[in-house]
Coordinates of C-alpha atoms in Angstrom, one line a residue:
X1 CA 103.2 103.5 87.2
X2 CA 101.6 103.1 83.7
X3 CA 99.7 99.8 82.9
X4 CA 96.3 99.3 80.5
X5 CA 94.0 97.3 83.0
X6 CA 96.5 96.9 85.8
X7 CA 98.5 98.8 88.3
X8 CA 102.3 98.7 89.0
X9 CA 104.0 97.4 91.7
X10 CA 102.1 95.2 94.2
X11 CA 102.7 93.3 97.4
X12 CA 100.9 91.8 100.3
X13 CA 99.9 88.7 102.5
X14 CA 97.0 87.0 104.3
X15 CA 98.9 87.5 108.0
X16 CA 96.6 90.0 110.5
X17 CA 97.3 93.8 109.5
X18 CA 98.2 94.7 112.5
X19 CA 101.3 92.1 112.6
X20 CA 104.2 91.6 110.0
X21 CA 105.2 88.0 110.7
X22 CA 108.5 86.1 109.9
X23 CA 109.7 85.1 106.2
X24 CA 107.8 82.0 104.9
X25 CA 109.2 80.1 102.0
X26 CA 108.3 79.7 98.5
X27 CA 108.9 77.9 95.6
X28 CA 109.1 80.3 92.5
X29 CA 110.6 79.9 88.9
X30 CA 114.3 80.2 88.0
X31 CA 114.8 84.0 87.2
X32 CA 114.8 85.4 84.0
X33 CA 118.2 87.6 83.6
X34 CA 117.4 90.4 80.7
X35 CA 120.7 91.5 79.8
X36 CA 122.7 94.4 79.8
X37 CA 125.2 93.5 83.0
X38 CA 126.3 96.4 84.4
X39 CA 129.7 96.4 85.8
X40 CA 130.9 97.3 89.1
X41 CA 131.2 101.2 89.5
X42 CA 128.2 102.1 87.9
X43 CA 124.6 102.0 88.4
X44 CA 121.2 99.9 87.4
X45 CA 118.1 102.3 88.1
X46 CA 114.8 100.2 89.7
X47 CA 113.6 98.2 86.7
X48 CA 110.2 99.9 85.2
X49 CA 107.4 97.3 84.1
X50 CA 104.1 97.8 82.5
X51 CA 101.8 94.8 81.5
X52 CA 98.6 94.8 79.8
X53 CA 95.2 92.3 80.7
X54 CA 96.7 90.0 78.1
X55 CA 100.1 89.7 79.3
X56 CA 102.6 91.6 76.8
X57 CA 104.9 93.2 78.9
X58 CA 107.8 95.8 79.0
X59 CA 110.7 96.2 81.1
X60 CA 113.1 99.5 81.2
X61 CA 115.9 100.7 82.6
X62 CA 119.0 102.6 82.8
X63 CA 122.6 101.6 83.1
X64 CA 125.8 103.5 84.0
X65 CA 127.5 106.6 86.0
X66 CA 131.0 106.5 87.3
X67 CA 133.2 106.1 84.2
X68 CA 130.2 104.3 81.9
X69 CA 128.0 105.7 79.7
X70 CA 124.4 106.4 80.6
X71 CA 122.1 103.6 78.7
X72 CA 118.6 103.1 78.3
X73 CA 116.6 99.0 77.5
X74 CA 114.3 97.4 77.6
X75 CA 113.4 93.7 76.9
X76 CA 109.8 92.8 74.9
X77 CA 108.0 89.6 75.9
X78 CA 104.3 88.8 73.9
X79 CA 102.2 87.6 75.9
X80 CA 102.6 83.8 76.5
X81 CA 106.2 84.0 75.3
X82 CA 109.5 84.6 76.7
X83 CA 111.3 87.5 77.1
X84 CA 113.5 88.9 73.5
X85 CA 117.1 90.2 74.4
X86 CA 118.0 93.8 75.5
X87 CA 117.4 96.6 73.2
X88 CA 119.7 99.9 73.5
X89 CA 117.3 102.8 73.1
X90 CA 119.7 105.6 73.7
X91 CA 123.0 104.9 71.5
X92 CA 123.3 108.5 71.2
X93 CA 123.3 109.8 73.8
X94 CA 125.8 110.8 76.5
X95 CA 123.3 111.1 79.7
X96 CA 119.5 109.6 80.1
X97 CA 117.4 109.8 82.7
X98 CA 115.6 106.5 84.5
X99 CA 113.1 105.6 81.7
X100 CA 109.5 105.2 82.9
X101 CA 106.9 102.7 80.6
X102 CA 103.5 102.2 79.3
X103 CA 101.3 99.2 77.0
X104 CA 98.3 99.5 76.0
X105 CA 95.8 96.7 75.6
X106 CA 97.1 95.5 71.9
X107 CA 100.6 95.3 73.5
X108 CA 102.0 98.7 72.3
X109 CA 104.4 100.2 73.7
X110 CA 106.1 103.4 75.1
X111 CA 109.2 103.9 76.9
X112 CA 109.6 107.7 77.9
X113 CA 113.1 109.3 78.9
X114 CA 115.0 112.4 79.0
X115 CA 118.8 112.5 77.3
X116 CA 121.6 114.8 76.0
X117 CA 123.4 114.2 72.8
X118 CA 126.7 115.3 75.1
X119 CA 127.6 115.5 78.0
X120 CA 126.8 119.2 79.7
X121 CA 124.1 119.8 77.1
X122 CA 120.8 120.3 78.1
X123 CA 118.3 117.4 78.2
X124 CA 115.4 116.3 75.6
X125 CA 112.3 114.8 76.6
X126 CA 112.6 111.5 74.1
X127 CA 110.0 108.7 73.8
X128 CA 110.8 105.2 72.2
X129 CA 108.0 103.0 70.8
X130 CA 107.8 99.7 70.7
X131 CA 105.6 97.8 69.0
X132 CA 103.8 95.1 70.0
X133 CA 106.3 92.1 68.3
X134 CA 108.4 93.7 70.4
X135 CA 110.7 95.8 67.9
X136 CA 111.6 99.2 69.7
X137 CA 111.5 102.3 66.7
X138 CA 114.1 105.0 67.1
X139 CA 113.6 107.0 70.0
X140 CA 112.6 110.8 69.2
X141 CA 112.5 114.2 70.9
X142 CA 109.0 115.4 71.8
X143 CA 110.8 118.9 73.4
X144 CA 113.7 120.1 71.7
X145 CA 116.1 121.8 74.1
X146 CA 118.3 124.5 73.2
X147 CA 119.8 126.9 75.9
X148 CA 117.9 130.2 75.6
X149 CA 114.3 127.8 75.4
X150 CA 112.6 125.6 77.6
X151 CA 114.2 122.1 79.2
X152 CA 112.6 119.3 81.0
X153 CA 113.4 119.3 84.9
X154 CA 111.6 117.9 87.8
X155 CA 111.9 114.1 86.8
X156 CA 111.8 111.9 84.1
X157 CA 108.7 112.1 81.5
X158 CA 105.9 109.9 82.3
X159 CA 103.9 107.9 79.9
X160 CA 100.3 106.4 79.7
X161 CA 97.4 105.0 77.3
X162 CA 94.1 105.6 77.5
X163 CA 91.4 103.2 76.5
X164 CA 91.2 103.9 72.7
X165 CA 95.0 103.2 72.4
X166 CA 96.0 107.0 72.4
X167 CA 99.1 107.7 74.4
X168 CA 100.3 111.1 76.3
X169 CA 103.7 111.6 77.9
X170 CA 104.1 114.3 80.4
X171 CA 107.3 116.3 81.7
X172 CA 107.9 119.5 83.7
X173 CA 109.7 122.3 82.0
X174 CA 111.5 125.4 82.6
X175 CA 111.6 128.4 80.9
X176 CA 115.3 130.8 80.7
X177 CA 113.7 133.4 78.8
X178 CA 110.9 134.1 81.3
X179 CA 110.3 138.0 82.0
X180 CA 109.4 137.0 85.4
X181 CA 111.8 138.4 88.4
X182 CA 112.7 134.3 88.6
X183 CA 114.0 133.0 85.2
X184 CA 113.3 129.5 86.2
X185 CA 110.1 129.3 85.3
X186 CA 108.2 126.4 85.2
X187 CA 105.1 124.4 83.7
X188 CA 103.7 121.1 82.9
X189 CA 103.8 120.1 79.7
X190 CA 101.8 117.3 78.1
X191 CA 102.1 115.8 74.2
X192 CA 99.5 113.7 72.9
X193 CA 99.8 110.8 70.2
X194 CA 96.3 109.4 69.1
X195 CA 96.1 105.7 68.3
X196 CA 97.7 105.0 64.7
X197 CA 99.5 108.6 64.6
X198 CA 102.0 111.0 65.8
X199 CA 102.6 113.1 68.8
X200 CA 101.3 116.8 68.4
X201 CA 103.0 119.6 70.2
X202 CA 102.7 119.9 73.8
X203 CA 99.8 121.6 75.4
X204 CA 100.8 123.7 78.5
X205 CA 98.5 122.8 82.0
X206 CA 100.5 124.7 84.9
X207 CA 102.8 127.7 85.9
X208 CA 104.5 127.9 88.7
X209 CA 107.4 130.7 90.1
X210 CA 110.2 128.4 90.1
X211 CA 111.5 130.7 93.3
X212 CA 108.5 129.1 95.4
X213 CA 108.8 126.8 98.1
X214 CA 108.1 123.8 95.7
X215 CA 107.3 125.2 92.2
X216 CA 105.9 122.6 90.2
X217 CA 107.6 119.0 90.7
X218 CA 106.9 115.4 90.2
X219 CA 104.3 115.1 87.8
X220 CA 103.0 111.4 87.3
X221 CA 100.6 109.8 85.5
X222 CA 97.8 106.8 85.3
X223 CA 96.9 105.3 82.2
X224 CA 93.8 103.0 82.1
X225 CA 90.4 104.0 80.8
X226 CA 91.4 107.8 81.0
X227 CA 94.6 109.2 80.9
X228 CA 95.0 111.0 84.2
X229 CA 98.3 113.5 85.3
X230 CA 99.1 114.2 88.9
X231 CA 101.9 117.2 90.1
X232 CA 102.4 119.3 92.7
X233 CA 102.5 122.9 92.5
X234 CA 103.4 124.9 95.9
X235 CA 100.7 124.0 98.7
X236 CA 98.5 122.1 96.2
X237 CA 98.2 118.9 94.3
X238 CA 97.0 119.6 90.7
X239 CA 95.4 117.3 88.2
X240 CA 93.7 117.1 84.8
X241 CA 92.0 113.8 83.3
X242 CA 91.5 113.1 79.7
X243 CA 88.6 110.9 79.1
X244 CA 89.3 108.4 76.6
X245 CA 89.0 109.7 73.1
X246 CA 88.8 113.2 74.3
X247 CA 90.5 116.2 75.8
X248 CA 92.1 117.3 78.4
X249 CA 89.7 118.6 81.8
X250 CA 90.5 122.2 83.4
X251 CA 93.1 121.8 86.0
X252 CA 92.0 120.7 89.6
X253 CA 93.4 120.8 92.5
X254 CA 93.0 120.4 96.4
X255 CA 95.1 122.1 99.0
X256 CA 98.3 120.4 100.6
X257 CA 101.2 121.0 103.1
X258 CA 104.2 121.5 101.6
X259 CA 103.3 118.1 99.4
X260 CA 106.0 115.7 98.4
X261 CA 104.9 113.4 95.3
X262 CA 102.5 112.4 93.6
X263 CA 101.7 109.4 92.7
X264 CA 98.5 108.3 91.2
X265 CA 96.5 105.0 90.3
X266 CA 93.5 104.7 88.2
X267 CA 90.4 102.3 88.4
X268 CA 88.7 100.7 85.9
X269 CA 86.0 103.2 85.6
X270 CA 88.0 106.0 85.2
X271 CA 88.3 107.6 88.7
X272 CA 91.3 107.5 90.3
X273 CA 93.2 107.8 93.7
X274 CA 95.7 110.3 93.7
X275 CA 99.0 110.4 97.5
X276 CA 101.3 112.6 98.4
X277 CA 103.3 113.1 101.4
X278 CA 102.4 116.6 103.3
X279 CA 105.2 118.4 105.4
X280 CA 104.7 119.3 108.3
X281 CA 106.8 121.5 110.8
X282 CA 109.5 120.2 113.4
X283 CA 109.0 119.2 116.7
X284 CA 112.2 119.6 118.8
X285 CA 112.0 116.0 120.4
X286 CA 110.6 114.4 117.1
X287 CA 112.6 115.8 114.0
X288 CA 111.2 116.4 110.6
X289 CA 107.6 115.2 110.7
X290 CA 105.6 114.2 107.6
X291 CA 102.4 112.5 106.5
X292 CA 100.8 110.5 103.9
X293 CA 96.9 112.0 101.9
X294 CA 94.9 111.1 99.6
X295 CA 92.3 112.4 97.2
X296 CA 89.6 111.1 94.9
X297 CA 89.3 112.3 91.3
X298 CA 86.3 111.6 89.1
X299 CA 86.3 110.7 85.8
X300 CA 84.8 114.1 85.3
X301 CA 87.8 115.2 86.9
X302 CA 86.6 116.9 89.9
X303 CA 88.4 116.1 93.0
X304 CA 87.1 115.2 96.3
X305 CA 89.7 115.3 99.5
X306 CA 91.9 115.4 100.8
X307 CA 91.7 112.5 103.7
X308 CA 95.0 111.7 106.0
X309 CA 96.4 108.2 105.1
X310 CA 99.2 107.4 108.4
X311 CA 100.3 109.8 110.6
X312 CA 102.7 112.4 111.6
X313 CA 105.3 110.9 113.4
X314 CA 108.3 110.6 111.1
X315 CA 109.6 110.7 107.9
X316 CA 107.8 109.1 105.3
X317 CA 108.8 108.3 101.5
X318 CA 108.5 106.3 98.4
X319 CA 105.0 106.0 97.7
X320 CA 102.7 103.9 95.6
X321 CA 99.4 103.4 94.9
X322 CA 96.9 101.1 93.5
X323 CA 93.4 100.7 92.8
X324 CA 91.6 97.4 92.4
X325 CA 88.8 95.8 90.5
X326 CA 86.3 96.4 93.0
X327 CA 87.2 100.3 94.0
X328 CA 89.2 99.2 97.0
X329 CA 92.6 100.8 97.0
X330 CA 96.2 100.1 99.1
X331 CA 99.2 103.0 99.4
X332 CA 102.8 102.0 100.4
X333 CA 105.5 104.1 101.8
X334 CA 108.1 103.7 103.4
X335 CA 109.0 105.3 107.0
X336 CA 111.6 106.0 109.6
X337 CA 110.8 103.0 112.5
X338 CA 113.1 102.3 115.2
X339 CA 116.1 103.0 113.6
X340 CA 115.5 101.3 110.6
X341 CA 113.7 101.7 107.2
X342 CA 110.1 100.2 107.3
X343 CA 108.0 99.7 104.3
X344 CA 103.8 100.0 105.7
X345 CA 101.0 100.1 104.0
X346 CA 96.9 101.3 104.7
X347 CA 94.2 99.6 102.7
X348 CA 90.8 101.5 101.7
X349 CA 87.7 98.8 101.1
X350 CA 85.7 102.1 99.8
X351 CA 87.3 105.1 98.7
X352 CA 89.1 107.6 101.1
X353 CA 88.3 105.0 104.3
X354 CA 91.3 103.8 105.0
X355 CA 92.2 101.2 108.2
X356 CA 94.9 101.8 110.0
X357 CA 98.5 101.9 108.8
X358 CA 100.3 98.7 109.2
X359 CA 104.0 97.4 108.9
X360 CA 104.3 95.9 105.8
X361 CA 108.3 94.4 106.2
X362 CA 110.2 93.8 109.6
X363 CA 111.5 96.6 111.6
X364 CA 115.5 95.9 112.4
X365 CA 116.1 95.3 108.3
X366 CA 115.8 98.6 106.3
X367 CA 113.2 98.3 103.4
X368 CA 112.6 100.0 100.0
X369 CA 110.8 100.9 97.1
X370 CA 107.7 99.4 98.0
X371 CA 105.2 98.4 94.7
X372 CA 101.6 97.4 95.0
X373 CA 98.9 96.6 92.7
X374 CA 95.9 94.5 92.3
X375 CA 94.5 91.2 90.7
X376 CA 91.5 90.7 87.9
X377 CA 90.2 89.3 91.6
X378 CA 90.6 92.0 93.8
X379 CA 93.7 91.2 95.8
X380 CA 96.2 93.4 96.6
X381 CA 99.7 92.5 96.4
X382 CA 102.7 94.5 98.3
X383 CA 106.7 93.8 96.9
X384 CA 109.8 95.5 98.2
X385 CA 113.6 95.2 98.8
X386 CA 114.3 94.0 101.9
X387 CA 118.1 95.1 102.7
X388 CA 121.1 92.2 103.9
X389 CA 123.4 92.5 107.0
X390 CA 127.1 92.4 107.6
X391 CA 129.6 90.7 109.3
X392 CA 129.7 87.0 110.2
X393 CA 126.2 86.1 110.1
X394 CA 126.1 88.0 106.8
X395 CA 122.6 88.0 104.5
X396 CA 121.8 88.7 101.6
X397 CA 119.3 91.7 100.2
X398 CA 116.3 90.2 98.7
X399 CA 112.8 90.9 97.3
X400 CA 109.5 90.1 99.5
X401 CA 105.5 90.3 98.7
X402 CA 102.8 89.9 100.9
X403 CA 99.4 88.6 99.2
X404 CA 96.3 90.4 100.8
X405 CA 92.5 89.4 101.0
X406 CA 89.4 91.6 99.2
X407 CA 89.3 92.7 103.3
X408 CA 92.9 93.8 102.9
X409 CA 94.4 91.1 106.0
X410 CA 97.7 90.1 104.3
X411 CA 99.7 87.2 104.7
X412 CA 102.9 86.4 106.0
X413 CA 106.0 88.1 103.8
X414 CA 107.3 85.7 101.2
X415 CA 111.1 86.1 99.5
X416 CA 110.3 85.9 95.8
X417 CA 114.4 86.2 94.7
X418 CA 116.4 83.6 95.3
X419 CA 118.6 83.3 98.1
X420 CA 122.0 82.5 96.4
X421 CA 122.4 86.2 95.7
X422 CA 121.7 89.9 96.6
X423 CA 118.4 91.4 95.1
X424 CA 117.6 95.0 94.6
X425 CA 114.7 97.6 93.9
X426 CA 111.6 95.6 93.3
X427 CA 109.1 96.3 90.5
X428 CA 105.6 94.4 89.9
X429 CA 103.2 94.5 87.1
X430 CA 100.0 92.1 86.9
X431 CA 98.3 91.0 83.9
X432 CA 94.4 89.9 83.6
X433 CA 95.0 86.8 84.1
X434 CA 96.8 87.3 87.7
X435 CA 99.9 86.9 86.7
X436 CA 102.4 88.7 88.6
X437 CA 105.7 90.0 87.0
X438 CA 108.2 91.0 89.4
X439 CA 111.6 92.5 88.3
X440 CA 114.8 93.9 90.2
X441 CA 117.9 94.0 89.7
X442 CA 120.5 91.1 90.7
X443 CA 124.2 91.9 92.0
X444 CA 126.2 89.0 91.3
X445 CA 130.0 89.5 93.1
X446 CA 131.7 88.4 89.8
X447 CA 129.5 90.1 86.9
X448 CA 128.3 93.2 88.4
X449 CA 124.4 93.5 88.1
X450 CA 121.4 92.6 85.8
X451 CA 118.1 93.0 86.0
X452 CA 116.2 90.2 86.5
X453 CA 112.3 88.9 86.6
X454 CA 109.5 86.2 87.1
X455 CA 106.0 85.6 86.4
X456 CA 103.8 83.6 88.6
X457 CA 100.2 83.3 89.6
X458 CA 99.4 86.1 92.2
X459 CA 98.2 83.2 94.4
X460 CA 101.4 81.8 95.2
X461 CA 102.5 84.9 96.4
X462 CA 100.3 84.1 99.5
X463 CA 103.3 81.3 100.0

């Protein structure tokens, strides 16, 4: 999650932590649909979003599957405007992946993506820019794929900006032509565009055996007054920092279990919190057993950790993370409760003392991809999808938030989408002037889907 000043995806209340209380009501405005309906038999990705402290902001996403072509858009809106229309950003292409975003503080843009010119080809890492009156350039290739070379794996590219305005996507690739026993050799690759020029060629940070237990998967990055990247890499989390301006720090890393993730969220003085969800083995009676950590990374790059987040006793997934104003920080997941899919949260006043884990939505209704993030003020916010039920008492999917204190006690969950229709796979980005955009996408049983969003003040979220 990739924002200049701000942190993606946020949710939470002013209820007691421990509880997760009833849904209140709230008055919020009409949504804003942003094009691009995708029919029936395909498939709308979870909207990306990125904001900056003055309020430009950037939505992405990715249409198609079944009998539809893959598509990448976005839609531009300057700060204080509206949203333009929907911008293609793939036309060529036969198969993208689900784009990921970034703005830096003069509104800026980058939306990053792998594709294939044809179907069966091998992908291209591909970044679009979009400048800040919101006209997107031609995307181009940063890695150009051809069979006997290297190809981006492991998840899309991710983007960020540092402080200065210079921007650095970063993928995972694997190398075919490897002497190694394993031909699928892999490494993190990182490209680097200063502010005002053009990307140079991809520095290399990590190799991995792709016939380990992991290999190196999931990199993620955090954009702010550094530009920090997160990955895995067998039992360890790795992680370099760029300090604004500069280069890259040697890589870092702390010891894991099998790690799931990252993610990673950086403050506003250049440290940052890095999750990831540890593995851990089987119990018999229990299943597949998992938990949440956390590190600290200085700006300096040095990394202090790792400190456990919930705890063992089923499966956890989807993470976020964000880091507020005031060094406080909040990590969602999601986690196997009583037959159903509950999103929780822990909250951290100082760094790597987090409370106890609490349930964010409702156990009985399954929930998903959890976002968090912070105000200029020092609130947390928590959104997620909150799934519908069948049969006669039918209801709808919808999106929640909770609104949280500077002492992380959140308030009762508020439904932000309306209720005439089913809402999917929330998204949040908040500017410096605590105002909240939250997207998702919108299923409508006569058009298909869109993707739709509002902007309010983060304190009506409190409902």
């Amino acid at each position: 999650m990739n924002v200049t000043g701000c942190v993606l995806r946020v949710a939470a209340t002013w209820a007691a932590v421990a509880t997760c209380p009833a849904v209140a009501a709230a008055a919020f405005p009409v949504p804003t649909s942003l094009g691009a309906v995708q029919a029936f038999g395909g498939n709308t990705s979870t909207p990306q979003v990125a904001t900056n402290s003055k309020g430009d902001t950037l939505v992405a996403w990715q249409t198609g599957g079944g009998d539809q072509r893959d598509r990448v858009w976005s839609a531009y809106r300057p700060a204080g405007q509206k949203f333009g229309p929907a911008t293609e950003l793939s036309p060529e292409s036969e198969a993208v992946s689900e784009p990921h975003v970034a703005i830096d503080a003069d509104g800026n843009a980058l939306v990053a993506f792998t594709r294939a010119a044809q179907a069966g080809q091998i992908d291209t890492v591909a970044v679009a820019a979009v400048s800040s009156d919101g006209k997107p350039a031609p995307a181009i290739d940063l890695a150009i794929a051809l069979p006997d070379k290297t190809y981006p794996g492991g998840g899309p590219p991710q983007p960020a900006f540092d402080g200065n305005g210079d921007a650095a996507v970063a993928w995972i690739s694997r190398d075919l032509t490897s002497t190694r026993s394993d031909p699928d050799f892999e490494r993190v690759q990182i490209a680097v565009r200063p502010r005002g020029g053009n990307f140079a060629p991809a520095q290399q940070f990590a190799v991995a055996a792709g016939g380990s237990k992991q290999g190196v998967s999931n990199v993620r990055t955090a954009g702010g007054r550094n530009i920090v990247v997160a990955w895995s890499n067998g039992a360890r989390i790795e992680t370099v920092v760029r300090p604004r301006g500069t280069s890259f720090s040697p890589v870092r890393s702390v010891r894991a279990a099998d790690p799931y993730g990252p993610e990673v969220a950086q403050s506003v003085d250049g440290s940052a919190v890095v999750v990831w969800r540890d593995s851990l083995p089987s119990v018999p009676s229990r299943g597949r057993r998992t938990r949440i950590s956390a590190a600290t990374i200085a700006s300096s790059g040095a990394i202090a950790g790792p400190v456990p987040v919930s705890g063992t006793d089923t499966y956890q997934d989807s993470l976020g993370v964000a880091v507020g104003p005031r060094g406080a920080s909040v990590v969602t997941w999601t986690a196997n409760v009583a037959k159903s899919r509950v999103a929780r949260g822990a909250y951290a006043r100082v760094p790597q003392r987090f409370a106890a884990p609490f349930n964010v939505s409702a156990a009985g209704r399954n929930a998903d991809t959890p976002a968090t993030a912070f105000d200029s003020l020092g609130h947390p916010i928590i959104v997620w999808y909150r799934g519908g039920t069948f049969g006669p008492r039918r209801s709808r999917s919808s999106i929640q938030a909770r609104y949280g204190s500077r002492a992380g006690i959140f308030a009762k969950a508020i439904q932000v989408s309306p209720v005439s229709r089913d809402a999917l796979y929330a998204g949040l980005a908040v500017d410096g002037a605590n105002r909240a955009t939250v997207t998702w996408i919108g299923r409508d049983p006569r058009l298909g889907e869109t993707v739709q969003a509002i902007t309010t003040l983060t304190s009506t979220l409190r409902g």
